[in-house]
Amino acid sequence: GRRVASHPKSRSRFIIECRSTSSEADNIHHRDGHPHPMKISNYLIYWRGEHKEEYSQSFRHLEFLSALSATIADHYPNLTIDAPSILQQLMDGATFANAFSFDPFKKHKAKLPASVPLHQVDMYNESLQYVSFGNIANKSHGVLDEALISQDLVAKASARCSLIHSSYLVVAEGMEYSDLVDQALRSKAFDDMSESETVAHQNSKTWRIRRHEYSFVNDENNPRFGKGTTRSVKKEKSALQQLEPLLISFKGKVDLKNPECNIYLLEGICDNCVTDSGPKGITRIEDSKLLKILARKISSGAKVSVMAPKTRICITNTPLEPIAAFILCNLASIRENDKVLDPFAGSASVLLAASMISNSVRTVGIEIASDKFLSREKVRQDFSTRGLSQPLGLLIGNSMDSKIREEARKLIGGSEFDAIVCDPPYGIREAMSGSDSGYGG
């Protein structure tokens, strides 16, 4: 029953597992004659961007599905299958499909600016994805059903994922704002926002709407796009005016800082949305009509920045990067009240991430470096200053020694650990000589 996750030197196995579910995306294009992707799911995930090409992209699906399997197992303790089995069925049955897409190699389509490298096209295409669980029941022989995967569970799983920026509940999509208004009113997705006049006004939810447009980071034709800007106030104002038939039905007040309902208008280029125009049939991307998605935000991803190295009290030369720590804990499908061991704890980045995922976990760390090189007291301060439960023990010793492992088990009552999660010391970046040799972590 123990689950083990360690920082892999090679990611090839995970790349195959994560990307295999995306194959259907290229085959989904038309609905009712409209040249835009078919909405195949109620859920949409906006993935966190990358500082370096393919630094974490290949782990996106696996981290989310692992987190979701743990969340499902916690919510339904009487299921006849455990979290690892749930994960396998999610991997077999879940489908990810790109919401926006652009193929620079298709003829008679918008021309890709010379300033945009090809790898940015892939990053753009996979930045926002629909998630479907419609095939789960067939893969699990009815043990796990799509109906069991509620909005609350998707939101909870998203909130613990380091590679998710935001997750949404899809309300409507189309090429025209009028399409969004019609679909939203028919679906009654905002019934909780447009209560009748007889209901007390204070019961109506506060709300906010934002328009985000997606493009390529280095697009010289759209200089306002980049790491810090995806909004145009002028275009947002125009969009709101066209959504007025829907927005006037909302009875609650607008709250731009902390609304109860966050509504997003997400727009981006879709390969089949581009029309031929201009000289030689070439269209500039920004002149093309954009696919529009109206959605309600249900969750933000994990706040990994709160445990960034520069925020830590215990500082080592080579701390484990927060995103990597969260990925490892999610791959181990850490659950509530789990007993978690890191046999190469270092400054306890993994244990911090585990506690941030669920503060009910009971953690133990083993680290060979003595307090001369790594202050256990400062490690504990990193937990207390973040309001997290203290580790049951931060042991000094070699985890290869059976005596130190037995001491670790005694801290949890002599039972087995539910998960062993670690970043093994490869001895490449940091090493110390003498009897007090140790490793960063």
PDB file of N, CA and C in Angstrom, residues 333-385:
ATOM      1  N   SER A 333       0.099  10.825  -4.725  1.00  0.00           N
ATOM      2  CA  SER A 333      -1.329  10.844  -4.356  1.00  0.00           C
ATOM      3  C   SER A 333      -1.519  10.978  -2.844  1.00  0.00           C
ATOM      4  N   ILE A 334      -0.807  11.930  -2.256  1.00  0.00           N
ATOM      5  CA  ILE A 334      -0.911  12.141  -0.812  1.00  0.00           C
ATOM      6  C   ILE A 334      -2.343  12.490  -0.428  1.00  0.00           C
ATOM      7  N   ARG A 335      -2.820  11.829   0.620  1.00  0.00           N
ATOM      8  CA  ARG A 335      -4.198  12.002   1.069  1.00  0.00           C
ATOM      9  C   ARG A 335      -4.240  12.573   2.486  1.00  0.00           C
ATOM     10  N   GLU A 336      -5.441  12.922   2.921  1.00  0.00           N
ATOM     11  CA  GLU A 336      -5.615  13.440   4.272  1.00  0.00           C
ATOM     12  C   GLU A 336      -5.178  12.389   5.297  1.00  0.00           C
ATOM     13  N   ASN A 337      -4.495  12.850   6.330  1.00  0.00           N
ATOM     14  CA  ASN A 337      -4.031  12.009   7.446  1.00  0.00           C
ATOM     15  C   ASN A 337      -2.962  10.999   7.044  1.00  0.00           C
ATOM     16  N   ASP A 338      -2.407  11.133   5.859  1.00  0.00           N
ATOM     17  CA  ASP A 338      -1.335  10.222   5.456  1.00  0.00           C
ATOM     18  C   ASP A 338      -0.096  10.408   6.328  1.00  0.00           C
ATOM     19  N   LYS A 339       0.663   9.329   6.473  1.00  0.00           N
ATOM     20  CA  LYS A 339       1.960   9.363   7.147  1.00  0.00           C
ATOM     21  C   LYS A 339       3.026   9.405   6.050  1.00  0.00           C
ATOM     22  N   VAL A 340       3.785  10.498   5.995  1.00  0.00           N
ATOM     23  CA  VAL A 340       4.695  10.756   4.876  1.00  0.00           C
ATOM     24  C   VAL A 340       6.131  10.817   5.360  1.00  0.00           C
ATOM     25  N   LEU A 341       7.006  10.089   4.689  1.00  0.00           N
ATOM     26  CA  LEU A 341       8.434  10.074   5.011  1.00  0.00           C
ATOM     27  C   LEU A 341       9.239  10.627   3.842  1.00  0.00           C
ATOM     28  N   ASP A 342      10.180  11.533   4.155  1.00  0.00           N
ATOM     29  CA  ASP A 342      11.194  11.943   3.189  1.00  0.00           C
ATOM     30  C   ASP A 342      12.544  11.480   3.746  1.00  0.00           C
ATOM     31  N   PRO A 343      13.144  10.445   3.165  1.00  0.00           N
ATOM     32  CA  PRO A 343      14.399   9.894   3.700  1.00  0.00           C
ATOM     33  C   PRO A 343      15.622  10.735   3.365  1.00  0.00           C
ATOM     34  N   PHE A 344      15.471  11.743   2.513  1.00  0.00           N
ATOM     35  CA  PHE A 344      16.558  12.666   2.170  1.00  0.00           C
ATOM     36  C   PHE A 344      16.013  14.094   2.299  1.00  0.00           C
ATOM     37  N   ALA A 345      15.620  14.461   3.513  1.00  0.00           N
ATOM     38  CA  ALA A 345      14.760  15.629   3.718  1.00  0.00           C
ATOM     39  C   ALA A 345      15.416  16.964   3.413  1.00  0.00           C
ATOM     40  N   GLY A 346      16.702  17.121   3.665  1.00  0.00           N
ATOM     41  CA  GLY A 346      17.329  18.417   3.467  1.00  0.00           C
ATOM     42  C   GLY A 346      16.602  19.480   4.275  1.00  0.00           C
ATOM     43  N   SER A 347      16.226  20.572   3.632  1.00  0.00           N
ATOM     44  CA  SER A 347      15.503  21.645   4.316  1.00  0.00           C
ATOM     45  C   SER A 347      13.995  21.420   4.308  1.00  0.00           C
ATOM     46  N   ALA A 348      13.570  20.207   3.981  1.00  0.00           N
ATOM     47  CA  ALA A 348      12.173  19.748   4.097  1.00  0.00           C
ATOM     48  C   ALA A 348      11.227  20.390   3.090  1.00  0.00           C
ATOM     49  N   SER A 349      11.690  20.654   1.879  1.00  0.00           N
ATOM     50  CA  SER A 349      10.802  21.202   0.843  1.00  0.00           C
ATOM     51  C   SER A 349       9.640  20.260   0.549  1.00  0.00           C
ATOM     52  N   VAL A 350       9.925  18.960   0.462  1.00  0.00           N
ATOM     53  CA  VAL A 350       8.874  17.984   0.169  1.00  0.00           C
ATOM     54  C   VAL A 350       7.848  17.944   1.292  1.00  0.00           C
ATOM     55  N   LEU A 351       8.320  17.954   2.539  1.00  0.00           N
ATOM     56  CA  LEU A 351       7.404  17.891   3.671  1.00  0.00           C
ATOM     57  C   LEU A 351       6.562  19.163   3.781  1.00  0.00           C
ATOM     58  N   LEU A 352       7.141  20.308   3.417  1.00  0.00           N
ATOM     59  CA  LEU A 352       6.377  21.557   3.375  1.00  0.00           C
ATOM     60  C   LEU A 352       5.252  21.462   2.352  1.00  0.00           C
ATOM     61  N   ALA A 353       5.584  20.973   1.167  1.00  0.00           N
ATOM     62  CA  ALA A 353       4.574  20.841   0.116  1.00  0.00           C
ATOM     63  C   ALA A 353       3.478  19.874   0.538  1.00  0.00           C
ATOM     64  N   ALA A 354       3.862  18.763   1.166  1.00  0.00           N
ATOM     65  CA  ALA A 354       2.868  17.787   1.621  1.00  0.00           C
ATOM     66  C   ALA A 354       1.916  18.409   2.632  1.00  0.00           C
ATOM     67  N   SER A 355       2.441  19.202   3.535  1.00  0.00           N
ATOM     68  CA  SER A 355       1.604  19.844   4.555  1.00  0.00           C
ATOM     69  C   SER A 355       0.725  20.929   3.957  1.00  0.00           C
ATOM     70  N   MET A 356       1.206  21.599   2.910  1.00  0.00           N
ATOM     71  CA  MET A 356       0.375  22.602   2.242  1.00  0.00           C
ATOM     72  C   MET A 356      -0.766  21.944   1.469  1.00  0.00           C
ATOM     73  N   ILE A 357      -0.521  20.753   0.937  1.00  0.00           N
ATOM     74  CA  ILE A 357      -1.574  20.004   0.253  1.00  0.00           C
ATOM     75  C   ILE A 357      -2.638  19.568   1.240  1.00  0.00           C
ATOM     76  N   SER A 358      -2.213  19.043   2.388  1.00  0.00           N
ATOM     77  CA  SER A 358      -3.145  18.660   3.447  1.00  0.00           C
ATOM     78  C   SER A 358      -2.443  18.814   4.784  1.00  0.00           C
ATOM     79  N   ASN A 359      -2.921  19.746   5.589  1.00  0.00           N
ATOM     80  CA  ASN A 359      -2.259  20.010   6.871  1.00  0.00           C
ATOM     81  C   ASN A 359      -2.528  18.913   7.899  1.00  0.00           C
ATOM     82  N   SER A 360      -3.312  17.892   7.502  1.00  0.00           N
ATOM     83  CA  SER A 360      -3.561  16.774   8.412  1.00  0.00           C
ATOM     84  C   SER A 360      -2.518  15.668   8.272  1.00  0.00           C
ATOM     85  N   VAL A 361      -1.627  15.776   7.275  1.00  0.00           N
ATOM     86  CA  VAL A 361      -0.613  14.733   7.099  1.00  0.00           C
ATOM     87  C   VAL A 361       0.371  14.759   8.257  1.00  0.00           C
ATOM     88  N   ARG A 362       0.939  13.581   8.552  1.00  0.00           N
ATOM     89  CA  ARG A 362       1.947  13.459   9.599  1.00  0.00           C
ATOM     90  C   ARG A 362       3.274  13.154   8.923  1.00  0.00           C
ATOM     91  N   THR A 363       4.219  14.071   9.055  1.00  0.00           N
ATOM     92  CA  THR A 363       5.451  13.986   8.280  1.00  0.00           C
ATOM     93  C   THR A 363       6.649  13.683   9.161  1.00  0.00           C
ATOM     94  N   VAL A 364       7.615  12.971   8.571  1.00  0.00           N
ATOM     95  CA  VAL A 364       8.890  12.654   9.217  1.00  0.00           C
ATOM     96  C   VAL A 364       9.981  12.835   8.172  1.00  0.00           C
ATOM     97  N   GLY A 365      11.071  13.464   8.581  1.00  0.00           N
ATOM     98  CA  GLY A 365      12.200  13.637   7.683  1.00  0.00           C
ATOM     99  C   GLY A 365      13.474  13.040   8.251  1.00  0.00           C
ATOM    100  N   ILE A 366      14.266  12.441   7.375  1.00  0.00           N
ATOM    101  CA  ILE A 366      15.599  11.943   7.753  1.00  0.00           C
ATOM    102  C   ILE A 366      16.622  12.714   6.922  1.00  0.00           C
ATOM    103  N   GLU A 367      17.628  13.252   7.556  1.00  0.00           N
ATOM    104  CA  GLU A 367      18.665  14.009   6.845  1.00  0.00           C
ATOM    105  C   GLU A 367      20.020  13.716   7.476  1.00  0.00           C
ATOM    106  N   ILE A 368      20.997  13.405   6.633  1.00  0.00           N
ATOM    107  CA  ILE A 368      22.314  13.014   7.122  1.00  0.00           C
ATOM    108  C   ILE A 368      23.113  14.193   7.650  1.00  0.00           C
ATOM    109  N   ALA A 369      22.831  15.405   7.138  1.00  0.00           N
ATOM    110  CA  ALA A 369      23.575  16.593   7.570  1.00  0.00           C
ATOM    111  C   ALA A 369      23.215  16.948   9.009  1.00  0.00           C
ATOM    112  N   SER A 370      24.221  17.299   9.801  1.00  0.00           N
ATOM    113  CA  SER A 370      23.990  17.671  11.196  1.00  0.00           C
ATOM    114  C   SER A 370      23.500  19.110  11.283  1.00  0.00           C
ATOM    115  N   ASP A 371      23.140  19.533  12.493  1.00  0.00           N
ATOM    116  CA  ASP A 371      22.678  20.903  12.692  1.00  0.00           C
ATOM    117  C   ASP A 371      23.766  21.924  12.411  1.00  0.00           C
ATOM    118  N   LYS A 372      25.014  21.486  12.367  1.00  0.00           N
ATOM    119  CA  LYS A 372      26.116  22.385  12.016  1.00  0.00           C
ATOM    120  C   LYS A 372      25.933  22.925  10.599  1.00  0.00           C
ATOM    121  N   PHE A 373      25.351  22.102   9.735  1.00  0.00           N
ATOM    122  CA  PHE A 373      25.163  22.494   8.342  1.00  0.00           C
ATOM    123  C   PHE A 373      23.706  22.818   8.015  1.00  0.00           C
ATOM    124  N   LEU A 374      22.768  22.289   8.792  1.00  0.00           N
ATOM    125  CA  LEU A 374      21.350  22.482   8.489  1.00  0.00           C
ATOM    126  C   LEU A 374      20.572  22.581   9.801  1.00  0.00           C
ATOM    127  N   SER A 375      20.015  23.739  10.074  1.00  0.00           N
ATOM    128  CA  SER A 375      19.331  23.993  11.343  1.00  0.00           C
ATOM    129  C   SER A 375      17.921  23.420  11.335  1.00  0.00           C
ATOM    130  N   ARG A 376      17.699  22.395  12.166  1.00  0.00           N
ATOM    131  CA  ARG A 376      16.345  21.829  12.293  1.00  0.00           C
ATOM    132  C   ARG A 376      15.375  22.863  12.869  1.00  0.00           C
ATOM    133  N   GLU A 377      15.882  23.732  13.739  1.00  0.00           N
ATOM    134  CA  GLU A 377      15.020  24.750  14.334  1.00  0.00           C
ATOM    135  C   GLU A 377      14.495  25.696  13.260  1.00  0.00           C
ATOM    136  N   LYS A 378      15.348  26.078  12.313  1.00  0.00           N
ATOM    137  CA  LYS A 378      14.902  26.951  11.223  1.00  0.00           C
ATOM    138  C   LYS A 378      13.927  26.226  10.296  1.00  0.00           C
ATOM    139  N   VAL A 379      14.149  24.928  10.114  1.00  0.00           N
ATOM    140  CA  VAL A 379      13.200  24.145   9.315  1.00  0.00           C
ATOM    141  C   VAL A 379      11.821  24.192   9.971  1.00  0.00           C
ATOM    142  N   ARG A 380      11.776  24.017  11.279  1.00  0.00           N
ATOM    143  CA  ARG A 380      10.494  24.046  11.996  1.00  0.00           C
ATOM    144  C   ARG A 380       9.855  25.435  11.918  1.00  0.00           C
ATOM    145  N   GLN A 381      10.663  26.469  11.911  1.00  0.00           N
ATOM    146  CA  GLN A 381      10.125  27.822  11.758  1.00  0.00           C
ATOM    147  C   GLN A 381       9.480  28.011  10.391  1.00  0.00           C
ATOM    148  N   ASP A 382      10.003  27.342   9.388  1.00  0.00           N
ATOM    149  CA  ASP A 382       9.383  27.415   8.056  1.00  0.00           C
ATOM    150  C   ASP A 382       7.972  26.834   8.074  1.00  0.00           C
ATOM    151  N   PHE A 383       7.723  25.871   8.937  1.00  0.00           N
ATOM    152  CA  PHE A 383       6.374  25.305   9.082  1.00  0.00           C
ATOM    153  C   PHE A 383       5.490  26.235   9.909  1.00  0.00           C
ATOM    154  N   SER A 384       5.987  26.669  11.051  1.00  0.00           N
ATOM    155  CA  SER A 384       5.162  27.467  11.966  1.00  0.00           C
ATOM    156  C   SER A 384       4.782  28.814  11.365  1.00  0.00           C
ATOM    157  N   THR A 385       5.683  29.455  10.626  1.00  0.00           N
ATOM    158  CA  THR A 385       5.376  30.765  10.050  1.00  0.00           C
ATOM    159  C   THR A 385       4.353  30.668   8.927  1.00  0.00           C
TER     160      THR A 385
END
